[in-house]
PDB file of C-alpha atoms in Angstrom:
ATOM      1  CA  VAL A   1       1.935 -15.801  -6.337  1.00  0.00           C
ATOM      2  CA  CYS A   2       1.489 -18.170  -4.074  1.00  0.00           C
ATOM      3  CA  LYS A   3       1.074 -15.167  -0.982  1.00  0.00           C
ATOM      4  CA  ILE A   4      -1.599 -13.292  -3.578  1.00  0.00           C
ATOM      5  CA  LEU A   5      -3.595 -16.676  -4.298  1.00  0.00           C
ATOM      6  CA  ASP A   6      -3.665 -17.038  -0.463  1.00  0.00           C
ATOM      7  CA  GLY A   7      -4.908 -14.038   0.503  1.00  0.00           C
ATOM      8  CA  ILE A   8      -7.437 -14.560  -2.518  1.00  0.00           C
ATOM      9  CA  ILE A   9      -8.352 -18.266  -1.893  1.00  0.00           C
ATOM     10  CA  PRO A  10     -10.777 -19.256   0.297  1.00  0.00           C
ATOM     11  CA  LYS A  11      -8.971 -20.952   3.564  1.00  0.00           C
ATOM     12  CA  GLU A  12     -11.314 -23.339   4.365  1.00  0.00           C
ATOM     13  CA  VAL A  13     -13.815 -25.382   2.455  1.00  0.00           C
ATOM     14  CA  VAL A  14     -16.970 -26.285   4.319  1.00  0.00           C
ATOM     15  CA  ARG A  15     -17.883 -29.916   4.696  1.00  0.00           C
ATOM     16  CA  GLY A  16     -20.705 -30.528   2.053  1.00  0.00           C
ATOM     17  CA  THR A  17     -20.198 -27.594  -0.302  1.00  0.00           C
ATOM     18  CA  PRO A  18     -19.345 -28.121  -3.968  1.00  0.00           C
ATOM     19  CA  PRO A  19     -15.426 -27.447  -4.485  1.00  0.00           C
ATOM     20  CA  MET A  20     -14.243 -24.280  -5.699  1.00  0.00           C
ATOM     21  CA  ASP A  21     -15.134 -23.689  -9.891  1.00  0.00           C
ATOM     22  CA  LYS A  22     -11.461 -24.573 -11.929  1.00  0.00           C
ATOM     23  CA  LYS A  23     -12.966 -21.786 -14.312  1.00  0.00           C
ATOM     24  CA  LEU A  24     -12.453 -19.088 -10.919  1.00  0.00           C
ATOM     25  CA  MET A  25      -9.497 -20.563  -9.617  1.00  0.00           C
ATOM     26  CA  GLU A  26      -7.943 -20.181 -13.462  1.00  0.00           C
ATOM     27  CA  PHE A  27      -8.653 -16.619 -13.742  1.00  0.00           C
ATOM     28  CA  GLN A  28      -7.707 -15.839  -9.938  1.00  0.00           C
ATOM     29  CA  PHE A  29      -4.014 -17.512 -10.237  1.00  0.00           C
ATOM     30  CA  VAL A  30      -3.838 -15.509 -13.382  1.00  0.00           C
ATOM     31  CA  PHE A  31      -4.723 -12.565 -11.642  1.00  0.00           C
ATOM     32  CA  ALA A  32      -2.291 -13.179  -8.835  1.00  0.00           C
ATOM     33  CA  ALA A  33       0.471 -14.166 -11.374  1.00  0.00           C
ATOM     34  CA  THR A  34      -0.314 -10.850 -13.311  1.00  0.00           C
ATOM     35  CA  TRP A  35       0.689  -8.856  -9.816  1.00  0.00           C
ATOM     36  CA  ALA A  36       3.209 -10.998  -9.247  1.00  0.00           C
ATOM     37  CA  LEU A  37       5.228 -10.750 -12.259  1.00  0.00           C
ATOM     38  CA  GLY A  38       4.001  -7.458 -13.675  1.00  0.00           C
ATOM     39  CA  GLY A  39       3.381  -5.300 -10.923  1.00  0.00           C
ATOM     40  CA  ALA A  40       6.610  -3.505 -10.052  1.00  0.00           C
ATOM     41  CA  MET A  41       7.033  -2.797 -14.187  1.00  0.00           C
ATOM     42  CA  LEU A  42       7.589   0.671 -14.470  1.00  0.00           C
ATOM     43  CA  VAL A  43       6.887   3.533 -16.922  1.00  0.00           C
ATOM     44  CA  ASP A  44       9.734   5.702 -17.658  1.00  0.00           C
ATOM     45  CA  LYS A  45      10.294   8.303 -19.853  1.00  0.00           C
ATOM     46  CA  VAL A  46      11.112   6.121 -22.870  1.00  0.00           C
ATOM     47  CA  THR A  47       9.495   2.485 -22.726  1.00  0.00           C
ATOM     48  CA  ASP A  48       6.140   1.719 -21.124  1.00  0.00           C
ATOM     49  CA  PHE A  49       6.671  -1.724 -19.545  1.00  0.00           C
ATOM     50  CA  LYS A  50       3.311  -2.179 -17.844  1.00  0.00           C
ATOM     51  CA  LEU A  51       1.711  -1.313 -21.462  1.00  0.00           C
ATOM     52  CA  GLN A  52       4.284  -4.075 -23.108  1.00  0.00           C
ATOM     53  CA  PHE A  53       3.774  -6.720 -20.135  1.00  0.00           C
ATOM     54  CA  SER A  54      -0.081  -5.755 -20.892  1.00  0.00           C
ATOM     55  CA  LYS A  55      -0.051  -6.603 -24.705  1.00  0.00           C
ATOM     56  CA  TRP A  56       2.182  -9.413 -23.376  1.00  0.00           C
ATOM     57  CA  TRP A  57       0.311 -11.545 -20.863  1.00  0.00           C
ATOM     58  CA  THR A  58      -3.051 -11.093 -23.067  1.00  0.00           C
ATOM     59  CA  SER A  59      -1.413 -12.540 -25.788  1.00  0.00           C
ATOM     60  CA  GLU A  60       0.350 -15.589 -24.023  1.00  0.00           C
ATOM     61  CA  TRP A  61      -3.323 -15.778 -21.482  1.00  0.00           C
ATOM     62  CA  LYS A  62      -5.837 -17.059 -23.993  1.00  0.00           C
ATOM     63  CA  ASN A  63      -7.976 -19.241 -21.747  1.00  0.00           C
ATOM     64  CA  VAL A  64      -8.317 -15.955 -19.401  1.00  0.00           C
ATOM     65  CA  ALA A  65     -10.405 -13.144 -21.250  1.00  0.00           C
ATOM     66  CA  TYR A  66      -9.592  -9.470 -21.032  1.00  0.00           C
ATOM     67  CA  PRO A  67     -11.604  -6.787 -22.099  1.00  0.00           C
ATOM     68  CA  GLU A  68      -9.915  -4.634 -24.695  1.00  0.00           C
ATOM     69  CA  LYS A  69     -10.060  -1.399 -23.206  1.00  0.00           C
ATOM     70  CA  GLY A  70      -7.278  -0.700 -20.750  1.00  0.00           C
ATOM     71  CA  LEU A  71      -4.112  -2.738 -19.583  1.00  0.00           C
ATOM     72  CA  VAL A  72      -4.674  -6.187 -16.862  1.00  0.00           C
ATOM     73  CA  PHE A  73      -3.461  -4.680 -13.662  1.00  0.00           C
ATOM     74  CA  ASP A  74      -7.146  -2.499 -14.122  1.00  0.00           C
ATOM     75  CA  TYR A  75      -8.906  -5.136 -13.665  1.00  0.00           C
ATOM     76  CA  TYR A  76     -10.038  -7.985 -11.132  1.00  0.00           C
ATOM     77  CA  VAL A  77     -11.953 -11.565 -11.122  1.00  0.00           C
ATOM     78  CA  ASP A  78     -15.492 -11.153  -9.911  1.00  0.00           C
ATOM     79  CA  GLU A  79     -16.096 -14.019  -8.301  1.00  0.00           C
ATOM     80  CA  SER A  80     -20.075 -13.742  -9.189  1.00  0.00           C
ATOM     81  CA  THR A  81     -19.749 -13.864 -13.051  1.00  0.00           C
ATOM     82  CA  CYS A  82     -15.730 -15.149 -13.166  1.00  0.00           C
ATOM     83  CA  MET A  83     -15.459 -12.292 -15.079  1.00  0.00           C
ATOM     84  CA  MET A  84     -12.529  -9.634 -15.054  1.00  0.00           C
ATOM     85  CA  THR A  85     -13.841  -6.942 -14.307  1.00  0.00           C
ATOM     86  CA  PRO A  86     -12.874  -3.101 -14.119  1.00  0.00           C
ATOM     87  CA  TRP A  87     -11.196  -2.261 -10.948  1.00  0.00           C
ATOM     88  CA  LEU A  88     -13.184   1.422 -11.441  1.00  0.00           C
ATOM     89  CA  GLU A  89     -16.774  -0.708 -10.818  1.00  0.00           C
ATOM     90  CA  LYS A  90     -15.320  -1.731  -7.181  1.00  0.00           C
ATOM     91  CA  MET A  91     -14.228   1.942  -6.146  1.00  0.00           C
ATOM     92  CA  THR A  92     -16.061   4.421  -4.988  1.00  0.00           C
ATOM     93  CA  GLN A  93     -14.959   8.197  -6.686  1.00  0.00           C
ATOM     94  CA  PHE A  94     -12.769   9.636  -3.932  1.00  0.00           C
ATOM     95  CA  GLU A  95     -13.407  13.296  -3.098  1.00  0.00           C
ATOM     96  CA  TYR A  96     -12.002  15.276  -1.423  1.00  0.00           C
ATOM     97  CA  THR A  97     -13.259  18.342   1.125  1.00  0.00           C
ATOM     98  CA  ASN A  98     -11.257  20.834   2.764  1.00  0.00           C
ATOM     99  CA  ASP A  99     -13.412  20.609   5.889  1.00  0.00           C
ATOM    100  CA  ILE A 100     -12.634  17.517   7.419  1.00  0.00           C
ATOM    101  CA  ASN A 101      -8.571  17.835   8.655  1.00  0.00           C
ATOM    102  CA  ASN A 102      -7.025  14.107   7.054  1.00  0.00           C
ATOM    103  CA  PHE A 103      -3.561  14.325   9.266  1.00  0.00           C
TER     104      PHE A 103
END
């Protein structure tokens, strides 16, 4: 959890800037804990552990509102809105072309 937080929380505070928003810090902590604790969950032939973890996680962390669609792993913290936002809004669609040698 600490290593993930180390990567998403700013390292330096510039003198005169307001302190980090507590709500944003809570969202970032929940995001980091989600990946630290549930990121290694597997989906096998019998059980979808990621789905079970996602259901349990959203039932425990009521202060952080995840959208109902998808799993907790499908979202990141949008710092401008302080909301869980789908990764698909941040990522561009990958298109494979035969023209480019990728190796």
